[in-house]
Coordinates of C-alpha atoms in Angstrom, one line a residue:
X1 CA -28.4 -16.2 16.1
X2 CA -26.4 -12.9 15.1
X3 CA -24.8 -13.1 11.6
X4 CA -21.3 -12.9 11.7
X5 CA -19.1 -9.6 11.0
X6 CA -16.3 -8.9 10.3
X7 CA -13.5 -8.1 13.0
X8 CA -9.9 -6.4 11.5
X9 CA -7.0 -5.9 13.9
X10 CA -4.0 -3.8 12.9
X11 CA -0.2 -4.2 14.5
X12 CA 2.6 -2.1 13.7
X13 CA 5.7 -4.1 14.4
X14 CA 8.9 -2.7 14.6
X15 CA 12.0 -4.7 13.2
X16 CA 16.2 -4.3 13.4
X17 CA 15.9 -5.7 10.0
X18 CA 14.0 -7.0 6.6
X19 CA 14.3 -10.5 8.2
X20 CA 13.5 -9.7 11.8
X21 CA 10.3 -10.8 12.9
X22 CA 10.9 -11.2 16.7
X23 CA 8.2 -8.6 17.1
X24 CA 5.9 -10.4 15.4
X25 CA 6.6 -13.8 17.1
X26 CA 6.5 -11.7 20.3
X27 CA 2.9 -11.3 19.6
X28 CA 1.9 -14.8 18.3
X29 CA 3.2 -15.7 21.6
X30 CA 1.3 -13.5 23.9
X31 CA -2.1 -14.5 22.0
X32 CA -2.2 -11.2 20.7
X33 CA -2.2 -12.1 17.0
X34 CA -3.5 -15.3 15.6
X35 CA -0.9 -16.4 12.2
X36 CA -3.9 -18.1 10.6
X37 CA -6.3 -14.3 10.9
X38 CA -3.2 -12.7 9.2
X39 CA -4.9 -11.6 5.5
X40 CA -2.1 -8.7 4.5
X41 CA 1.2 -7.6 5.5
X42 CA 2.5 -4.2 4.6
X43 CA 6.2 -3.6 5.1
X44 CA 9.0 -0.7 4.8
X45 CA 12.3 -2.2 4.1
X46 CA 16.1 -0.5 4.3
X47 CA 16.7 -1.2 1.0
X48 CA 17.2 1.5 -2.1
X49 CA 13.8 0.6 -3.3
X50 CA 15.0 0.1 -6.6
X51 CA 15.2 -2.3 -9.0
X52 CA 18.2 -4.5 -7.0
X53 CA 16.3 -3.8 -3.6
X54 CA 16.4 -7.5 -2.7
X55 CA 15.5 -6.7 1.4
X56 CA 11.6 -6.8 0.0
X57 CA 12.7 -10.4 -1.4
X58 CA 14.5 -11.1 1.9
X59 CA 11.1 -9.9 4.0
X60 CA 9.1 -11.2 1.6
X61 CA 11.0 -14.8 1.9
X62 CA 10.8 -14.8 5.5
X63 CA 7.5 -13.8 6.4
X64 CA 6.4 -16.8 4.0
X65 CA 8.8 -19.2 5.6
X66 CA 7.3 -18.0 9.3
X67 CA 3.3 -18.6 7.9
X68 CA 3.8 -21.9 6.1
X69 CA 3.5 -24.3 9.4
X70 CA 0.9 -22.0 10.5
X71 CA -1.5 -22.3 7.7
X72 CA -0.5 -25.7 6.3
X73 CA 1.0 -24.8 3.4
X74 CA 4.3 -24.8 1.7
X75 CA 6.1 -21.1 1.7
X76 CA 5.8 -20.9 -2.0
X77 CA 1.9 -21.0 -1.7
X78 CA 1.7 -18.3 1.2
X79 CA 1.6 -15.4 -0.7
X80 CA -1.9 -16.4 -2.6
X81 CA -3.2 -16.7 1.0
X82 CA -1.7 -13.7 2.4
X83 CA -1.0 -11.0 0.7
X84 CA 2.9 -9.5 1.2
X85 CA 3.2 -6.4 -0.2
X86 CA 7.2 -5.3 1.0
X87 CA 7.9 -1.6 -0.2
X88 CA 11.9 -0.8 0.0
X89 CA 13.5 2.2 0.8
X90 CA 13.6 4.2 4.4
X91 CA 15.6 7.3 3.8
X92 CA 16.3 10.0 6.5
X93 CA 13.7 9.8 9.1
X94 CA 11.8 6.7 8.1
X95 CA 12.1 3.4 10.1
X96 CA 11.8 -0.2 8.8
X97 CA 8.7 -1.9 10.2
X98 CA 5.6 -4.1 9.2
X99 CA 2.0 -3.2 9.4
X100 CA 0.1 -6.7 9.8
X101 CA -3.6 -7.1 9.0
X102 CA -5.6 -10.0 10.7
X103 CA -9.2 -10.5 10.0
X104 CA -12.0 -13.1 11.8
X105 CA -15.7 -13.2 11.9
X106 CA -17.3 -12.7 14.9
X107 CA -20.6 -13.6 16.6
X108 CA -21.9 -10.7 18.7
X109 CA -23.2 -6.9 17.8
X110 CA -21.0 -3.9 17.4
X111 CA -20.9 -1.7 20.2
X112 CA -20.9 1.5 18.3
X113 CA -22.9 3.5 15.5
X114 CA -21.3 3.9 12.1
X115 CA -18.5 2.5 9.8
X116 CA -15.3 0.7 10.9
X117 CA -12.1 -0.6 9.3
X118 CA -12.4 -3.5 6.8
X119 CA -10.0 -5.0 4.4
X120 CA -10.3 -7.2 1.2
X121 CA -7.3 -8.7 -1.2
X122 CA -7.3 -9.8 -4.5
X123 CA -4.8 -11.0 -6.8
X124 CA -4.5 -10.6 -10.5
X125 CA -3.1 -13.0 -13.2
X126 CA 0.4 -13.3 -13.9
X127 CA 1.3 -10.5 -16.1
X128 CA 3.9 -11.2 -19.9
X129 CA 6.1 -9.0 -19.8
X130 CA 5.2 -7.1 -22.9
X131 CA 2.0 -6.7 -20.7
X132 CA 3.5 -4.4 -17.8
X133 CA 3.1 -0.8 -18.6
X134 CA 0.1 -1.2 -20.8
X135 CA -3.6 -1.8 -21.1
X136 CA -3.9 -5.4 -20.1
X137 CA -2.1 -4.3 -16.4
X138 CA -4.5 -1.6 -16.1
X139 CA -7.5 -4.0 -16.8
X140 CA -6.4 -6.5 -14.7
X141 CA -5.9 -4.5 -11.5
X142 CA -9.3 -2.7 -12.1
X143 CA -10.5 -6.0 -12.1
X144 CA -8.8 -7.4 -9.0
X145 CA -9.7 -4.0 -7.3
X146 CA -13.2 -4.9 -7.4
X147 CA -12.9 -8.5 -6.3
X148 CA -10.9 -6.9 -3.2
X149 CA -13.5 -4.9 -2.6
X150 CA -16.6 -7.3 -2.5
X151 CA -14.1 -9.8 -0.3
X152 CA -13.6 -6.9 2.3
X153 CA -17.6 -6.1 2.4
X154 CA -17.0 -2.7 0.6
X155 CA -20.6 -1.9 -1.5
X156 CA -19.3 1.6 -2.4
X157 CA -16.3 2.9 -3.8
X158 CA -16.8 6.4 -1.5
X159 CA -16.3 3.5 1.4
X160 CA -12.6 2.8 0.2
X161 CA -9.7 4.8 1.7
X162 CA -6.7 3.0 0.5
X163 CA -5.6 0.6 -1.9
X164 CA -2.5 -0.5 -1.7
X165 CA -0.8 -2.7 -4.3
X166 CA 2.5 -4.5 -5.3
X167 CA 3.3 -5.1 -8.8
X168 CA 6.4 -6.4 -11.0
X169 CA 8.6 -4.8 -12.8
X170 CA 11.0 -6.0 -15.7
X171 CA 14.3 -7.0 -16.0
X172 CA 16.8 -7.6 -18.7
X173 CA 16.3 -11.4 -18.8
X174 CA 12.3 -10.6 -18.9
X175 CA 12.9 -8.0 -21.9
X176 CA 15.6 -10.7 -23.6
X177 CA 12.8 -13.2 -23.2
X178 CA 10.0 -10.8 -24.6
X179 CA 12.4 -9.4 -27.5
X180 CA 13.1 -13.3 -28.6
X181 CA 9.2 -14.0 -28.9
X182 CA 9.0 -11.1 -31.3
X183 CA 6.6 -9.1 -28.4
X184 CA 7.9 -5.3 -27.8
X185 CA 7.9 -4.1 -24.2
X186 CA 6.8 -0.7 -22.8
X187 CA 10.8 0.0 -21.9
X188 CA 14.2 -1.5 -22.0
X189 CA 14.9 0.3 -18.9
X190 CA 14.5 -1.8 -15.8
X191 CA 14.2 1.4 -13.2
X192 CA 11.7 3.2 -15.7
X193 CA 9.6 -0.3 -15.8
X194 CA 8.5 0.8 -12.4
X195 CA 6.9 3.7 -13.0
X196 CA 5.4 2.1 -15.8
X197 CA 4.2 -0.5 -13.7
X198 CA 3.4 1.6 -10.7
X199 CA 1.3 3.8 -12.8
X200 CA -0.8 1.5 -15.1
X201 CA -1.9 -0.1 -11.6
X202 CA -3.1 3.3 -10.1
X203 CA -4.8 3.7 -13.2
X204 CA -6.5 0.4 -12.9
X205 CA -7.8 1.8 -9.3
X206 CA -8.6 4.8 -10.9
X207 CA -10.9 2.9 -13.4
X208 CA -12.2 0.7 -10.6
X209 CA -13.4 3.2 -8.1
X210 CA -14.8 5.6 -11.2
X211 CA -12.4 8.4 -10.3
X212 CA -11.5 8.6 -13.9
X213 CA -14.1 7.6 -16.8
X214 CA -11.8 7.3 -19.9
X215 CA -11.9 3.9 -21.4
X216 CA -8.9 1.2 -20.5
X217 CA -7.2 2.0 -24.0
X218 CA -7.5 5.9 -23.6
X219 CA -6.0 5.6 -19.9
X220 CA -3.1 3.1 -21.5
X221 CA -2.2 5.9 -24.0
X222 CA -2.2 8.7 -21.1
X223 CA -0.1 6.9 -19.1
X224 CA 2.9 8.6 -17.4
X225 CA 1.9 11.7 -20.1
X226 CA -1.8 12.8 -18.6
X227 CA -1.0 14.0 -15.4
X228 CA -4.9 14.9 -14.8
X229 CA -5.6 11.7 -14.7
X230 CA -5.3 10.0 -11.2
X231 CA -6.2 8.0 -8.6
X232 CA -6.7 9.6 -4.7
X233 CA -6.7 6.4 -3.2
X234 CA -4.1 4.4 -5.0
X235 CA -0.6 3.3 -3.9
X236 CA 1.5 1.3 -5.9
X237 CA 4.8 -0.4 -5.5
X238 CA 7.4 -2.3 -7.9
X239 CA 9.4 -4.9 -7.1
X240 CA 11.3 -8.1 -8.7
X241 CA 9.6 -10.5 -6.5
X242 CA 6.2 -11.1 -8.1
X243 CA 4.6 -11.5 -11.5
X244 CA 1.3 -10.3 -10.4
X245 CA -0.4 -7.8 -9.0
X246 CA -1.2 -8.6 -4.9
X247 CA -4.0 -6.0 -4.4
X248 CA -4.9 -4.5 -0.3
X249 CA -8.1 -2.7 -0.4
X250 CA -8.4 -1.2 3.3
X251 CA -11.8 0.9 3.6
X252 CA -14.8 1.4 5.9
X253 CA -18.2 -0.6 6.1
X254 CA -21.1 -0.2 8.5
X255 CA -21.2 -3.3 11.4
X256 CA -17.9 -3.7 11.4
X257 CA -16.7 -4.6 14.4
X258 CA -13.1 -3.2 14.1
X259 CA -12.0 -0.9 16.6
X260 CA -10.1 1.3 14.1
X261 CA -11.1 4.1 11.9
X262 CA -9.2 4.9 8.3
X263 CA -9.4 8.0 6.3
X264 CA -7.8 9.3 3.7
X265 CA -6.7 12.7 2.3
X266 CA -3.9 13.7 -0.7
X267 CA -1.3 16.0 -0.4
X268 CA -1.1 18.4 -3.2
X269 CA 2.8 18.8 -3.5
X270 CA 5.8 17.2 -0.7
X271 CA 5.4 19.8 1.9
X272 CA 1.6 19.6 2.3
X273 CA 1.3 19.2 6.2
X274 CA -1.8 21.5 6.2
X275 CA -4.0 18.7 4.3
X276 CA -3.2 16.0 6.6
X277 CA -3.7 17.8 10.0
X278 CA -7.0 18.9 8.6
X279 CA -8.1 15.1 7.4
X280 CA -6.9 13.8 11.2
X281 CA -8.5 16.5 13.0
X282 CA -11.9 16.4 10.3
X283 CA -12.4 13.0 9.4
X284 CA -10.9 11.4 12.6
X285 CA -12.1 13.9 15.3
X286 CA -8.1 14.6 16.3
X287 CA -6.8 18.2 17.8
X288 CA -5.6 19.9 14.6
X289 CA -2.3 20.1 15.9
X290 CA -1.9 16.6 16.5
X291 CA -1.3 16.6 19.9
X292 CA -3.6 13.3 20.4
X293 CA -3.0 11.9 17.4
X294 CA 0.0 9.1 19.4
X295 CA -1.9 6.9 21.3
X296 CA -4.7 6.4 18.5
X297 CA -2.5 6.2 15.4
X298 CA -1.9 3.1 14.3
X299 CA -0.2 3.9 10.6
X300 CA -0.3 6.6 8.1
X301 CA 0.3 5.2 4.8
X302 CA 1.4 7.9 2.0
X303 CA 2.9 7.6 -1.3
X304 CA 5.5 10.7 -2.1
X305 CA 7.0 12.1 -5.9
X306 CA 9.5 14.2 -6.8
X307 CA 7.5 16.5 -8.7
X308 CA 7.8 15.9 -12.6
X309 CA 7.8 19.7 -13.2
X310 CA 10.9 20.2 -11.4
X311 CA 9.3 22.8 -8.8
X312 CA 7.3 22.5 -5.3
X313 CA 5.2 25.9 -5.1
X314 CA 7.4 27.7 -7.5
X315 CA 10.5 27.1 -6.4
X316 CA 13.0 24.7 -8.3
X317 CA 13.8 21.1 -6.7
X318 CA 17.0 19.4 -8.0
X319 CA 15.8 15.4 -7.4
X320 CA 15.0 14.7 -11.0
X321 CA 18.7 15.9 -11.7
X322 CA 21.1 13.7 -8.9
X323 CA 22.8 10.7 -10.7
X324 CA 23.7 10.1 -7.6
X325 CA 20.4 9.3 -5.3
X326 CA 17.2 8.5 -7.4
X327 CA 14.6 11.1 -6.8
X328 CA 11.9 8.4 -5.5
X329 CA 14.7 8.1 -2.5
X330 CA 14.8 12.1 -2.4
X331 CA 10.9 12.1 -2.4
X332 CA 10.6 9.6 0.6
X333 CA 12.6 11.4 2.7
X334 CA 10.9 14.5 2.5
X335 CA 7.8 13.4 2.7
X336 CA 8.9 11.1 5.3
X337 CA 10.4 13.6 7.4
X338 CA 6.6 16.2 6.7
X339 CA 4.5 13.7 8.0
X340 CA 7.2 12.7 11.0
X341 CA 6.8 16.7 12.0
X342 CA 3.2 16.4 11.8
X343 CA 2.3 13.3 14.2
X344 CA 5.7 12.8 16.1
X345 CA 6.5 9.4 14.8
X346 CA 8.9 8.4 12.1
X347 CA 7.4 4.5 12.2
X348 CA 5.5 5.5 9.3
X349 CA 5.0 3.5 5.6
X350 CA 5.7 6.3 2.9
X351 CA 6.4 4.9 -0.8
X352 CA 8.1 6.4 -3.9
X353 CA 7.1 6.9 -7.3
X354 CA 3.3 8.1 -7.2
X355 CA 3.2 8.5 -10.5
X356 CA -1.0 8.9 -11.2
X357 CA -1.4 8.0 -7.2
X358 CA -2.5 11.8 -6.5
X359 CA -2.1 14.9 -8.5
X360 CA 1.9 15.4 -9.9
X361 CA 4.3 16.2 -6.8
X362 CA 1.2 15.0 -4.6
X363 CA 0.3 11.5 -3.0
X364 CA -2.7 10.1 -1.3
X365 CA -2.6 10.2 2.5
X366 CA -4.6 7.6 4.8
X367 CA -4.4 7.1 8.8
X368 CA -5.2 4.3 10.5
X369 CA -6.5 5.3 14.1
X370 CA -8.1 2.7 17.0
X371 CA -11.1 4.7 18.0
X372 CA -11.9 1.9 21.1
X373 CA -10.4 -0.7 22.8
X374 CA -9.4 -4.2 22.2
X375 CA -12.7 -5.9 22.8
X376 CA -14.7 -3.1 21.1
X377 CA -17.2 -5.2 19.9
X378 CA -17.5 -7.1 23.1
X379 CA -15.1 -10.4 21.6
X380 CA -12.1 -10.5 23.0
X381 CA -8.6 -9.9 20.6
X382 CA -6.9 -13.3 19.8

């Protein structure tokens, strides 16, 4: 009698649009994905990815209306059974897509030595809005962190590559609402209540994965100040859709019977190509010049910034200045278009505004890679 383990497949799935999911169908069909194994959906919309980006409520809408029959639910209760975690914006190379996570536990022995893909969710409490921006947000995703963790099989925090989550943001009505009760919010501004959000949350992963030790109230008071303070493995993104944070940890865990490896690196300013050729060809056994890197790669997953200093190696950058295009927009096209040069594809999920995801002007980095075959662990993909 083998004790089941835990079996993660990955599809990237291109769309024509935030409500297109004939690719997705296409698959359901086929018996290559099973809607009820579906545990997480990461998606890259064509929207501004600002605060009226409403194609991550249109995908967000639509992929719940497409699971409801399929897990016997009603579409409002799909997204505290999957977690939908839509991140707007595809400037200049990028294109729109979904990265689908389905999970099962199987009944036979892996077929290989050493770790494989795993992922967990979690999702925090609904947040006030006096709350976003400050300690209780932090607290609360440090909390859900480790709850994702122990529901992917993740003992260690060295184990976890990626943690991806999707938090709110406010709006005038939310600030009206907190003003009238006499509670004070972080901002007035709606577009700077993302970073705010973005960055308590990757402080909360921070906390949870012991990359920083400063207590939840020092970390509140640092926010969007203490640069040095940071999380490697955290991406965050805002959006109007939720009141909560939905939390995706993706990492690595011995017996796993995933055919797919994930590892993680952080790029020290836009334009650092060098540190994610070395983490593919290092930590996933790829030719440093990415020449193999196509029919393995399933995803990278990056966050990008328009560095808060105003200069990439010295040399001044004019994003924080255009009134025109917001510089998260600038940010994800360039590092869009670095990683594009680097493994030939442009189907990749890069997200803007790392504020304390990776050193200032930096981002974390991971890659998703099948290392074997569908059947890897001797069960056949449904």
């Amino acid at each position: 009698m083998h004790t089941p383990i835990q079996y993660v497949d990955v599809h990237r799935v291109l769309c024509s649009g935030p409500g297109d999911l004939a690719g997705v169908q296409a698959l359901v069909a086929s018996g290559a994905l099973r809607p009820a194994d579906i545990v997480a959906v990461m998606g890259k919309t064509e929207g501004n990815g600002c605060v009226n980006d409403f194609t991550r409520d249109f995908a967000t809408a639509r992929w719940c209306d497409f699971l409801s029959p399929h897990l016997g639910c009603l579409p409002s209760e799909v997204g505290q059974r999957v977690a939908l975690v839509m991140s707007g914006g595809t400037e200049g190379v990028l294109s729109p897509h979904f990265t689908v996570f389905s999970r099962r536990w199987v009944a036979a022995e892996p077929q290989h030595l050493g770790k494989r893909l795993v992922v967990g969710v979690a999702h925090t409490r609904d947040f006030l809005p006096e709350e976003i921006g400050r300690s209780a947000q932090i607290e609360c995703t440090a909390v859900a962190v480790g709850e994702a963790m122990r529901d992917a099989g993740i003992a260690h925090a060295a184990d976890v590559h990626f943690v991806q989550i999707k938090c709110p943001l406010l709006t005038s009505n939310k600030v009206d609402a907190a003003l009238q009760r006499g509670a004070v919010p972080v901002t007035h501004d709606s577009y700077a209540s993302m970073a705010y959000s973005r960055g308590a949350s990757a402080l909360g992963v921070a906390l949870a994965l012991g990359e920083i030790a400063a207590p939840v109230e020092e970390a509140a008071t640092a926010l969007l100040s203490d640069w040095s303070l940071y999380s490697a493995r955290a991406s965050a993104s805002a959006g109007i859709e939720l009141e909560a944070n939905v939390v995706i940890v993706l990492g690595e865990a011995e017996g796993a019977a995933s055919p797919y490896r994930i590892a993680h690196t952080v790029m020290r300013d836009a334009v650092d190509a060098a540190s994610v050729r070395q983490m593919l060809h290092l930590a996933l056994g790829m030719d440093a010049d990415g020449a193999s890197v196509l029919p393995g790669l399933v995803n990278l997953l990056a966050k990008a910034e328009a560095s808060p200093d105003g200069r990439v190696r010295g040399l001044r950058h004019t994003m924080l200045n255009d009134s025109d295009i917001h510089a998260t927009r600038h940010a994800r096209a360039v590092v869009g278009a670095v990683l594009a040069s680097v493994v030939g594809d442009t189907a990749l999920y890069v997200s803007g505004g790392a504020e304390h995801q990776g050193p200032a002007g930096g981002g974390p980095v991971a890659a998703i890679v099948r290392v074997g075959p569908p059947g890897d662990a001797g069960v056949p993909v449904l």
